[in-house]
Tab-separated table of C-alpha atoms in Angstrom:
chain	number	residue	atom	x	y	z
A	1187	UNK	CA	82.469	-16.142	-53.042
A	1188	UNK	CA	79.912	-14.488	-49.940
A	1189	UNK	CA	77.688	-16.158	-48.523
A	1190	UNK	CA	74.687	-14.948	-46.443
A	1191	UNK	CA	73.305	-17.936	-44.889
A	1192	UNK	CA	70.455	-18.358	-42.361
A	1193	UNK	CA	69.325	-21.005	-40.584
A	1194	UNK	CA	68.624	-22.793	-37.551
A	1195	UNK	CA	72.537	-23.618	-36.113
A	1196	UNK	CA	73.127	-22.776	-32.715
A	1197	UNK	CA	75.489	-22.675	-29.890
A	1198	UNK	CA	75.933	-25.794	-27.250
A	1199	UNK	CA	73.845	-23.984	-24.627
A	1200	UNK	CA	71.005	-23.291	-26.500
A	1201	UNK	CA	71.237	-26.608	-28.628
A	1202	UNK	CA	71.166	-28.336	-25.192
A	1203	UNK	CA	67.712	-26.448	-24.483
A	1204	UNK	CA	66.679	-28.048	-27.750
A	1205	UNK	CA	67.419	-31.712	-26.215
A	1206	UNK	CA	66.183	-30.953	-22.998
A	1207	UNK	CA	62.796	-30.459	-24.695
A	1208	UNK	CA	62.923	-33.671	-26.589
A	1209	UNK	CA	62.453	-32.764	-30.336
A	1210	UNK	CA	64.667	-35.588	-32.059
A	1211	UNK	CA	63.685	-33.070	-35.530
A	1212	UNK	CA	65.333	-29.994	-34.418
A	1213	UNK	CA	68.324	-32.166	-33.762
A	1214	UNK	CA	68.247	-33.781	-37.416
A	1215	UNK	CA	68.146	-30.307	-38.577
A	1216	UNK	CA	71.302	-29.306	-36.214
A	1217	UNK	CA	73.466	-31.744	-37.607
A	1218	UNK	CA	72.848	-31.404	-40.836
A	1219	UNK	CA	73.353	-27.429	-40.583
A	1220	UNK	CA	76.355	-27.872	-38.028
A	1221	UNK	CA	78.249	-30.241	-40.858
A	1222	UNK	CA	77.340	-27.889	-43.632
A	1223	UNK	CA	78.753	-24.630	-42.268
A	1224	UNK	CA	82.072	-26.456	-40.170
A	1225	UNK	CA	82.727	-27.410	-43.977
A	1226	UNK	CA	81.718	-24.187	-45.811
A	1227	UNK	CA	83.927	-22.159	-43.022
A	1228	UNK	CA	87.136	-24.529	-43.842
A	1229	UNK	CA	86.637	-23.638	-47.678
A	1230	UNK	CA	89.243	-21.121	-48.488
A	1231	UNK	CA	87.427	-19.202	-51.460
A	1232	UNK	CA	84.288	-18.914	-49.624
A	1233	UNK	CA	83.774	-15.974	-46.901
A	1234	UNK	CA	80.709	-17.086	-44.828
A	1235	UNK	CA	78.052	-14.878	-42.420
A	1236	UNK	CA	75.686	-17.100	-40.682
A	1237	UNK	CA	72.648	-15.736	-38.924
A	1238	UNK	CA	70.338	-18.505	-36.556
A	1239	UNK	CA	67.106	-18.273	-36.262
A	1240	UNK	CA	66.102	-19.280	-33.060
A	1241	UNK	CA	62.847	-20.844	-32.345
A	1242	UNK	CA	61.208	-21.098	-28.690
A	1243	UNK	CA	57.916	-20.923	-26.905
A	1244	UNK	CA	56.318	-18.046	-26.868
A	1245	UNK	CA	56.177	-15.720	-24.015
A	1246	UNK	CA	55.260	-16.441	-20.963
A	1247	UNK	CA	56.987	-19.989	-21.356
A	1248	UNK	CA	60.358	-18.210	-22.763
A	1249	UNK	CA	62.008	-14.860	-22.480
A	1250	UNK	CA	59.690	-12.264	-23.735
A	1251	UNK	CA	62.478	-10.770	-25.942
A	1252	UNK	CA	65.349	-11.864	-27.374
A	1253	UNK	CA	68.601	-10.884	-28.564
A	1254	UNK	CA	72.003	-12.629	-28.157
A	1255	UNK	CA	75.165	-10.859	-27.643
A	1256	UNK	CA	77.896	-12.563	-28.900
A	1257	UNK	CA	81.584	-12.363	-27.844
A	1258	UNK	CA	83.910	-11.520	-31.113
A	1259	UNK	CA	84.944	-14.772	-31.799
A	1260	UNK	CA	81.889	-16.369	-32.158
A	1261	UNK	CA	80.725	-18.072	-35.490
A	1262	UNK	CA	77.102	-17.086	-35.285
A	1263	UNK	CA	74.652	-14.052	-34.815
A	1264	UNK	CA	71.381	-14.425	-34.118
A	1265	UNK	CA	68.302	-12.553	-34.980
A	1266	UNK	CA	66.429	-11.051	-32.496
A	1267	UNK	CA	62.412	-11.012	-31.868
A	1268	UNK	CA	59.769	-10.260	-29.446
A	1269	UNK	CA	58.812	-13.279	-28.904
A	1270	UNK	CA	54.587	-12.547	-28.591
A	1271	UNK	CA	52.281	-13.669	-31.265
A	1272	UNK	CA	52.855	-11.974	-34.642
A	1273	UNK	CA	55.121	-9.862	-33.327
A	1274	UNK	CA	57.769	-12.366	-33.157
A	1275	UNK	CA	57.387	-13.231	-36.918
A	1276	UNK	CA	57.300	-9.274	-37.982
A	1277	UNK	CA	60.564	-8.976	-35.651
A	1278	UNK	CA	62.093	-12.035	-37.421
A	1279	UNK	CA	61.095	-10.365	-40.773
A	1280	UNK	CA	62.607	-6.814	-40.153
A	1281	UNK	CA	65.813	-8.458	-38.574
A	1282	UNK	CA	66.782	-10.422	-41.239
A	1283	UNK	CA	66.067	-7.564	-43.409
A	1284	UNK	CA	68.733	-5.288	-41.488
A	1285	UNK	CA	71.081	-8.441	-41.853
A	1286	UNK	CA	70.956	-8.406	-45.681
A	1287	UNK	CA	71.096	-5.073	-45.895
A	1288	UNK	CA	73.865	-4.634	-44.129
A	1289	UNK	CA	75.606	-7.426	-45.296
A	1290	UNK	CA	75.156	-6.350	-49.101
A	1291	UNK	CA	76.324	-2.830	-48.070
A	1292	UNK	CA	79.511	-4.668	-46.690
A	1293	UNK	CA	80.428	-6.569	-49.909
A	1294	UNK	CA	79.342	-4.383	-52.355
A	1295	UNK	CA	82.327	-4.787	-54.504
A	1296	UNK	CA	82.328	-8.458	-54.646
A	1297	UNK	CA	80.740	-10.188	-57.832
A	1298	UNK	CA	79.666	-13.954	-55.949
A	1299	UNK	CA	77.057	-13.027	-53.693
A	1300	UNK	CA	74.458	-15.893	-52.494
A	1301	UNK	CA	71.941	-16.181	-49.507
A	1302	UNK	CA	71.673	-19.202	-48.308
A	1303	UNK	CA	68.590	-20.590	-46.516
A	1304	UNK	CA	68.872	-24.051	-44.735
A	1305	UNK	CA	65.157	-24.206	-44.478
A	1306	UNK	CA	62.128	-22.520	-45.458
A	1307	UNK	CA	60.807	-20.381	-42.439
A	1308	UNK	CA	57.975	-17.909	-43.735
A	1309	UNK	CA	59.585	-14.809	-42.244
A	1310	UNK	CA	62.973	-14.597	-43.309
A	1311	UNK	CA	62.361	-16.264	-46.553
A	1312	UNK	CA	59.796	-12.915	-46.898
A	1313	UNK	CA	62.974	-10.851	-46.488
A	1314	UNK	CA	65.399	-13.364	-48.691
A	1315	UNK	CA	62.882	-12.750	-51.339
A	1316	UNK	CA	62.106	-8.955	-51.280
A	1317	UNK	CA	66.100	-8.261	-50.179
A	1318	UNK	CA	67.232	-10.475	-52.944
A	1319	UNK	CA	65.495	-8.984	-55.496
A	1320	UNK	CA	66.630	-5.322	-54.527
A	1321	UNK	CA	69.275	-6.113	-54.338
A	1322	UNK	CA	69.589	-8.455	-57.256
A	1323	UNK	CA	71.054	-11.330	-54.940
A	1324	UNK	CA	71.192	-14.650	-56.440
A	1325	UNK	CA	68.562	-17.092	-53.658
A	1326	UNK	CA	68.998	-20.643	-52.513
A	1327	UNK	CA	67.146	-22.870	-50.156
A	1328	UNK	CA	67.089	-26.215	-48.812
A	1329	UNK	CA	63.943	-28.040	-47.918
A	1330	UNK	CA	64.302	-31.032	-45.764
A	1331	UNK	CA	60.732	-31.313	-45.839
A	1332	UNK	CA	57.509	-29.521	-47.307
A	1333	UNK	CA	55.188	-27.090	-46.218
A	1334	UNK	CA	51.903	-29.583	-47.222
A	1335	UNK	CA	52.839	-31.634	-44.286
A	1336	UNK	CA	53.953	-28.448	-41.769
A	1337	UNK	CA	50.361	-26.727	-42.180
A	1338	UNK	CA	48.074	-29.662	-43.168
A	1339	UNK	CA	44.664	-29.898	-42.364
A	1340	UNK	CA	44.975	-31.998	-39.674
A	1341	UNK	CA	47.910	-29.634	-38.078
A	1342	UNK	CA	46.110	-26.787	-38.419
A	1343	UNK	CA	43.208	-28.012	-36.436
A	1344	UNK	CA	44.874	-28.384	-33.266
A	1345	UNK	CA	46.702	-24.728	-33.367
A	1346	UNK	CA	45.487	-22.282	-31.588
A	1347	UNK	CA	42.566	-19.887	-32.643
A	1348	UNK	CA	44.856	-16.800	-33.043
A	1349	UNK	CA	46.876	-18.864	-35.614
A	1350	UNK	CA	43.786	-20.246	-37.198
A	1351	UNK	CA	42.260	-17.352	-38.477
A	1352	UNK	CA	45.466	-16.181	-40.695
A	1353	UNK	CA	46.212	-19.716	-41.295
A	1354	UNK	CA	44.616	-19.266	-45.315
A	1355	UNK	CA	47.048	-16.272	-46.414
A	1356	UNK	CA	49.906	-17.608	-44.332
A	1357	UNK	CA	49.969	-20.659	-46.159
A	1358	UNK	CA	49.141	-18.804	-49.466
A	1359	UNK	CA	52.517	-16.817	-48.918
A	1360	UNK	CA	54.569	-19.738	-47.528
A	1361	UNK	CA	53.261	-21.839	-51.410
A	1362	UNK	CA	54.365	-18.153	-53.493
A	1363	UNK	CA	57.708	-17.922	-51.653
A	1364	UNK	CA	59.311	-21.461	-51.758
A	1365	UNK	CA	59.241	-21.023	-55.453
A	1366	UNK	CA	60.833	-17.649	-55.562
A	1367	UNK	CA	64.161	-18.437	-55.353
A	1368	UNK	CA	66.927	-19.309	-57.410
A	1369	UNK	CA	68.346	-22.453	-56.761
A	1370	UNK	CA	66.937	-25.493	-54.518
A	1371	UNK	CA	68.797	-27.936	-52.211
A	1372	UNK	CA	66.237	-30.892	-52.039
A	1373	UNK	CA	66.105	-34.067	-49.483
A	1374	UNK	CA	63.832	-35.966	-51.928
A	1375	UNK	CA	63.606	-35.172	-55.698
A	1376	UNK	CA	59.851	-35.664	-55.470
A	1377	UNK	CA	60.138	-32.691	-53.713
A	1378	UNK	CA	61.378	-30.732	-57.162
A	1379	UNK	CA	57.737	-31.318	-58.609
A	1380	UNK	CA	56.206	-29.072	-55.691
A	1381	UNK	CA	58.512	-26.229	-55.071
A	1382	UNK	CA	60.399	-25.906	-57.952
A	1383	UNK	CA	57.471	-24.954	-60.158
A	1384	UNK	CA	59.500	-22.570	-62.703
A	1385	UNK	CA	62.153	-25.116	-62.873
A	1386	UNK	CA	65.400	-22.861	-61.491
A	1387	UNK	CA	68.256	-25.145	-60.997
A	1388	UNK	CA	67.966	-27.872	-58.243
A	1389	UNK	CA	70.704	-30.730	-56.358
A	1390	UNK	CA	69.254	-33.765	-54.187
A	1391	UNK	CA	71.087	-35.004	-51.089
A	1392	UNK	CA	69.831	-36.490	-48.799
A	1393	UNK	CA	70.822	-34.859	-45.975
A	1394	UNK	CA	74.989	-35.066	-44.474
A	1395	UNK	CA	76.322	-37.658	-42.287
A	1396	UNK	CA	77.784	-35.924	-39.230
A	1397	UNK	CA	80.192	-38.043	-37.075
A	1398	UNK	CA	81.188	-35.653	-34.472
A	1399	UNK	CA	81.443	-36.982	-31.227
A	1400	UNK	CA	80.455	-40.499	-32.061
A	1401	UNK	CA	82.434	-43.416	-31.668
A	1402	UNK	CA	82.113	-45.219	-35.362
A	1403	UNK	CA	84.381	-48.650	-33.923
A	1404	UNK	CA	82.548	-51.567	-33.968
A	1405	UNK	CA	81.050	-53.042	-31.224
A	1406	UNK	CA	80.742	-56.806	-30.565
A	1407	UNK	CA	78.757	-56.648	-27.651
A	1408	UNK	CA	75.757	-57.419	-29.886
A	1409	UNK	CA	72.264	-58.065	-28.388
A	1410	UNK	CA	69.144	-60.391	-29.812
A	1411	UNK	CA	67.324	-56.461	-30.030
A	1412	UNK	CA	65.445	-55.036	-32.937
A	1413	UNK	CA	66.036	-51.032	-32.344
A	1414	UNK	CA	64.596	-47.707	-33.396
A	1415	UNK	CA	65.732	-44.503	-32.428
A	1416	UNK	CA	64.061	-41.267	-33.401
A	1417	UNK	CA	60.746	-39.496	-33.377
A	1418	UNK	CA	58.353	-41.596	-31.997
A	1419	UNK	CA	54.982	-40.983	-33.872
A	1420	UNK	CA	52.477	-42.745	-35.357
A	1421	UNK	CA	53.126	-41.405	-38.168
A	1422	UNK	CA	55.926	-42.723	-38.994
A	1423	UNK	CA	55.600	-46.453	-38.298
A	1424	UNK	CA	55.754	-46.559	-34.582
A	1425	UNK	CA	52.190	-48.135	-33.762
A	1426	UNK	CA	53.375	-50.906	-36.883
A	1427	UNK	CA	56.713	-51.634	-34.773
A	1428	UNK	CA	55.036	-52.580	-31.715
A	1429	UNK	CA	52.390	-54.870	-33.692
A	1430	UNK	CA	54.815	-56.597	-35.422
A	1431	UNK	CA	56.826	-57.195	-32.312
A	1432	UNK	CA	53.286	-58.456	-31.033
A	1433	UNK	CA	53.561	-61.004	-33.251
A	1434	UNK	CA	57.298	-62.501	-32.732
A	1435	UNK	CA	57.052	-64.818	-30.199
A	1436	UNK	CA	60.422	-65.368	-29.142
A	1437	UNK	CA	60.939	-64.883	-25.700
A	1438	UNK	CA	65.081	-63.755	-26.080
A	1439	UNK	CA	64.502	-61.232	-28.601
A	1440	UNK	CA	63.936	-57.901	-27.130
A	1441	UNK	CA	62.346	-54.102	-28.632
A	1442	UNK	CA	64.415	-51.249	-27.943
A	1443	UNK	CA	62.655	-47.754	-28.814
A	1444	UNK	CA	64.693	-44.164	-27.958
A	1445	UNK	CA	63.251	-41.002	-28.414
A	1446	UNK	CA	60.169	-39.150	-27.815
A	1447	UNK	CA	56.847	-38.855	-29.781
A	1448	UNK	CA	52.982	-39.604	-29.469
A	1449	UNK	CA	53.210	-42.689	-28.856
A	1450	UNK	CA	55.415	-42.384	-25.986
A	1451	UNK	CA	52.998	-43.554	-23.601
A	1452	UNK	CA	51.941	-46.270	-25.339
A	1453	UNK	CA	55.008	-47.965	-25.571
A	1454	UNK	CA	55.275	-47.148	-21.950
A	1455	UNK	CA	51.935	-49.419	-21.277
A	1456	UNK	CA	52.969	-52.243	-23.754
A	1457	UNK	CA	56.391	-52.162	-21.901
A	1458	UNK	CA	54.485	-52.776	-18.762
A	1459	UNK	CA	53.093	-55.918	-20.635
A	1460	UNK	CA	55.891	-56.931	-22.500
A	1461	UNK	CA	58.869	-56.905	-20.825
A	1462	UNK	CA	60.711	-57.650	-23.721
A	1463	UNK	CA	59.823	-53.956	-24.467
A	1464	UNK	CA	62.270	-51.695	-23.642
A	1465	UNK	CA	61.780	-48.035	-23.650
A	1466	UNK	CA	64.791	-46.296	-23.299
A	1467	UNK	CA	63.875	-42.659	-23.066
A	1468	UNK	CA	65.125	-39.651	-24.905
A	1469	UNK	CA	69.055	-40.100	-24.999
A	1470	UNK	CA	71.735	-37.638	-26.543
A	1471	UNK	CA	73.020	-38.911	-29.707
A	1472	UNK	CA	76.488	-40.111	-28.663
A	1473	UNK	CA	74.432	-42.709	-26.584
A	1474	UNK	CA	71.742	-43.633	-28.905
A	1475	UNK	CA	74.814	-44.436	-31.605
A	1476	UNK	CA	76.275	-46.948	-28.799
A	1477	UNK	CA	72.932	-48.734	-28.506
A	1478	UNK	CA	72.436	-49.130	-32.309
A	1479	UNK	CA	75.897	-50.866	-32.119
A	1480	UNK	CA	74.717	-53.135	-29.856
A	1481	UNK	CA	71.621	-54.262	-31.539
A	1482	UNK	CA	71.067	-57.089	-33.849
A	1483	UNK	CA	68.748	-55.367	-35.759
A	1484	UNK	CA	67.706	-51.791	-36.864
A	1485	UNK	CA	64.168	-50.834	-38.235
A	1486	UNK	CA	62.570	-48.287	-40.423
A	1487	UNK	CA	58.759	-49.728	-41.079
A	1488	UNK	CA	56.936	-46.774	-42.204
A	1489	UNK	CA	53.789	-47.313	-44.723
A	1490	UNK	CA	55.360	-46.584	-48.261
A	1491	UNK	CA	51.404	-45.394	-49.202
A	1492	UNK	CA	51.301	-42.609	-46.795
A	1493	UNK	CA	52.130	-39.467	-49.361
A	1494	UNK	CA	54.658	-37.325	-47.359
A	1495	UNK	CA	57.506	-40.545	-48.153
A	1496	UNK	CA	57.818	-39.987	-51.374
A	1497	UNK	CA	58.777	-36.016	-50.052
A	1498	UNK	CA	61.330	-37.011	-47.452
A	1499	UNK	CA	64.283	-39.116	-46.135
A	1500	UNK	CA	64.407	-40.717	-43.261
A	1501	UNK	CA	67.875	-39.232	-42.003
A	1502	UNK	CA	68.256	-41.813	-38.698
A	1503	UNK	CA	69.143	-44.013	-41.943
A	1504	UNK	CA	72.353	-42.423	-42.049
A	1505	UNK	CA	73.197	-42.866	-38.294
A	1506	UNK	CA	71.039	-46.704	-38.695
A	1507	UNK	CA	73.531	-47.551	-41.793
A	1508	UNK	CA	76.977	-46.083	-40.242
A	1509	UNK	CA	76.398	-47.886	-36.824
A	1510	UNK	CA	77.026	-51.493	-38.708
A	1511	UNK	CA	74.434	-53.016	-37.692
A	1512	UNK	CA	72.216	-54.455	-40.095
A	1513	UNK	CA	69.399	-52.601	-41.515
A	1514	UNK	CA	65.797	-53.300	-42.241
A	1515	UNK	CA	63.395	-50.634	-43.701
A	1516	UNK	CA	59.921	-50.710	-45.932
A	1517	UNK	CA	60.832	-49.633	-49.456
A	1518	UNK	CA	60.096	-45.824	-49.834
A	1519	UNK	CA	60.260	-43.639	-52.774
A	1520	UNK	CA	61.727	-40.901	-50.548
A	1521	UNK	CA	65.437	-43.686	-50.580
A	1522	UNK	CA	67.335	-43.774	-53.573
A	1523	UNK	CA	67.902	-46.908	-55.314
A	1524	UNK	CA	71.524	-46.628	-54.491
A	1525	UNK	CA	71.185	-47.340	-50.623
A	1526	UNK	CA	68.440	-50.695	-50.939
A	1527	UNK	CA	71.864	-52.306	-52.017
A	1528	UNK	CA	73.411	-52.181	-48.333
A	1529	UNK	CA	69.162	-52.899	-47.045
A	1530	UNK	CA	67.574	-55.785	-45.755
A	1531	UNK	CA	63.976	-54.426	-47.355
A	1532	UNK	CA	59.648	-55.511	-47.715
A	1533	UNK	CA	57.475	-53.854	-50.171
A	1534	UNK	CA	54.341	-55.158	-48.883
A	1535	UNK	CA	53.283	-53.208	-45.635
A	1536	UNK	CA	51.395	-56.434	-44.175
A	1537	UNK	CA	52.380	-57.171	-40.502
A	1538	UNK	CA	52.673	-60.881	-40.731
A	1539	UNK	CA	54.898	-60.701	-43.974
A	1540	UNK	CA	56.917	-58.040	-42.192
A	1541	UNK	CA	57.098	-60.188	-39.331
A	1542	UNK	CA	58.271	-63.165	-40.922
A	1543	UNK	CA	60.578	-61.158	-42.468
A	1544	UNK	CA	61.960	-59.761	-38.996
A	1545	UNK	CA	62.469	-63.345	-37.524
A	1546	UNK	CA	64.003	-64.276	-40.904
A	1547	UNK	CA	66.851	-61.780	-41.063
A	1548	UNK	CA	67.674	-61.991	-37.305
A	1549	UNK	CA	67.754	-65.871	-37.946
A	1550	UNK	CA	70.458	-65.549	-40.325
A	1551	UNK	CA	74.701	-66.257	-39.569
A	1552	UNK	CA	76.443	-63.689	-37.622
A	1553	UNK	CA	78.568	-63.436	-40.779
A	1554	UNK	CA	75.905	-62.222	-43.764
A	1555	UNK	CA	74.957	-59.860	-40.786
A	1556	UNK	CA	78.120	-58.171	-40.461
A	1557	UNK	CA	79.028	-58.238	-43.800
A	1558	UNK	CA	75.655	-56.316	-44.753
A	1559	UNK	CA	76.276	-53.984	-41.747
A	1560	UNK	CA	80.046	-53.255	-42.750
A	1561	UNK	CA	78.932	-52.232	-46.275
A	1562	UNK	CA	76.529	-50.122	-45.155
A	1563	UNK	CA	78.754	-48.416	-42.798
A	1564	UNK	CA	81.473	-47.943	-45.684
A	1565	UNK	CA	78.691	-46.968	-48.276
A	1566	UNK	CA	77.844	-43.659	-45.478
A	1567	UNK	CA	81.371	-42.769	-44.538
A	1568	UNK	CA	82.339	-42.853	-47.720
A	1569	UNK	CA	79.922	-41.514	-50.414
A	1570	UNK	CA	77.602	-39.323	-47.478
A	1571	UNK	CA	80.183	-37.603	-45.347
A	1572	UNK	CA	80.483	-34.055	-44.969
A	1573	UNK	CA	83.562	-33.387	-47.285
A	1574	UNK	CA	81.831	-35.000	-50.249
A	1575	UNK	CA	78.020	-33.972	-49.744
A	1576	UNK	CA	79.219	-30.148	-49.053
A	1577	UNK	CA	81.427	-30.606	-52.253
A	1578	UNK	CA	78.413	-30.886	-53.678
A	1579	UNK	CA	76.804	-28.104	-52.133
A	1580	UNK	CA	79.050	-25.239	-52.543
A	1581	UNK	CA	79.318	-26.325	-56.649
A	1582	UNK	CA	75.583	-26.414	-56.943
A	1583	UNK	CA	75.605	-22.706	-55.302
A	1584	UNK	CA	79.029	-22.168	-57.912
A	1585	UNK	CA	76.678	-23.126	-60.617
A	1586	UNK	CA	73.986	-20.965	-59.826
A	1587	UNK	CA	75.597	-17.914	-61.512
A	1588	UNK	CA	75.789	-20.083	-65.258
């Protein structure tokens, strides 16, 4: 079995470029990818080619062109681009045209041939499309989100003019390609109703758990702290966090918030007159995981009415669940019903119910706490690791051919 996969892996130096910029999505998106192809390159029946597609600023704020020499032994190539508007997608385009090309011309005597795309990015799915069909190349993708939230209204607003006045076809072409392919890896299967319009064959995960580098023993250092770690937006429950928190009026039970978002400098002032607000900056993972260890509580409150939940999973659940501390999230139709078993959960987005429910759960034994925490720890590294959700994978993409 070949597989031509693209997607946006990368190596340590340019993943750390990533962190230095702050974007706790890109890293959601690395970890998921990195698990995926570690497992898919351990697979003995399956010969793997993966090509990154590296996003940056644009010229002048990044190298004006780029291409990535790679020593021999390296597990990745990288598609190169001149990185100035529209060029940069046409170079992405004709790259990853070259790849497939060659790559087909390479295993043209092998029957299993897939490409693989980890996400949906315009340009090379263009080429995955038009090179698959040449070529008669059997297509899968994975969307981790959709494309109504990535160029909505709103979004498109605040881009720049240049991307403005295209903005109509591009989005045209980005709806006709997502349901062009052949098979569809899906974090939400809502999602199935919007790309998967001719009904090809389709698997839901959720996402993998990834425990590289992180330190899964239990900590009993545990602190009266409510936590959440992540992208902090509005969006997705930030501003309801901090109200609710406005509202608890014990003096020993502190906010912890990690990341980086919109909001950032509003939790900044309410730290200022709160000082049971803590705002702990933008952290690397290993570090965030120790400070969800140490926190009594871990929250997830966004509003189960705002549409793009029912399209997506929350995947700091999986690294909320497998830190053992106890859980407490709104009930969204983007979670199965399999994980509200290990969940402390509200279904009425009200901050004085959600309040009450707060100070309720954190007022419970030490023991119920630890036993829901444990579960939910076992429930990840058992049934969401990367052996058994790649399992999964790689016999969806087995399927494909039937």
């Amino acid at each position: 079995m070949r597989i031509l996969y693209f997607g946006k892996i990368c190596e340590e130096d340019l993943l750390k470029k990533k962190e230095k910029k702050q974007q706790p999505f890109f890293i959601a998106q690395y970890m998921f990818e990195k698990t995926l192809c570690d497992e898919f390159q351990s697979t003995d029946d399956l010969d793997i080619e993966i090509i990154s597609i590296y996003q940056t600023d644009y010229f002048p704020k990044d190298t004006i062109f780029f291409k990535r020499r790679n020593p021999k032994n390296s597990k990745f190539q990288y598609l190169s681009f001149i990185n100035l508007p529209y060029l940069r997608e046409l170079t992405y385009f004709i790259s990853a045209c070259i790849y497939i090309i060659l790559w087909f011309t390479k295993n043209i005597g092998q029957k299993e041939k897939y490409i693989y795309s980890s996400c949906h990015f315009p340009p090379v799915s263009l080429a995955i499309v038009l090179m698959g069909r040449m070529f008669s190349l059997k297509k899968i993708v994975t969307f981790t989100d959709l494309s109504l939230f990535t160029y909505s209204g709103e979004k498109v607003n605040r881009m720049k003019l240049y991307k403005r006045i295209l903005m109509k076809p591009y989005v045209s072409l980005v709806n006709k390609l997502q349901e062009s392919y052949d098979g569809y890896i899906l974090f939400s299967s809502e999602m199935n109703h919007i790309v998967n319009n001719k009904n090809r064959p389709y698997l839901v995960i959720e996402g993998i758990y990834n425990s590289q580098n992180i330190n899964t023993k239990e900590s009993f250092n545990k602190k009266r702290a409510i936590a959440h770690a992540g992208t902090l937006n509005k969006e997705v429950g930030i501003e309801t966090i901090l109200e609710v928190f406005q509202k608890i009026e014990d003096p020993t039970i502190e906010l912890w918030l990690m990341g980086s978002g919109d909001m950032k400098d509003e939790i900044i002032k309410r730290s200022k007159a709160d000082n049971r607000i803590k705002y702990l900056g933008f952290m690397p993972r290993n570090q965030v995981f120790e400070k969800l260890k140490e926190a009594k509580l871990l929250v997830n409150l966004r509003n189960p009415s705002d549409i793009y939940t029912k399209y997506s999973f929350p995947s700091k659940m999986f690294e909320y669940m497998a830190s053992g501390t106890p859980v407490f999230t709104t009930k969204l139709s983007g979670i199965p019903n399999e994980y509200y078993d290990y969940l402390y959960t509200v279904e009425t987005y009200n901050n004085e119910l959600i309040a009450n429910k707060v100070i309720e759960i954190i007022g419970k034994s030490d023991k119920e706490l630890h036993q829901l925490g444990r579960q939910a720890k076992e429930f990840i590294l058992n049934e969401k690791n990367s052996s058994t959700q790649s399992k999964k994978v790689i016999n969806f993409l087995k399927g494909i051919k039937n």
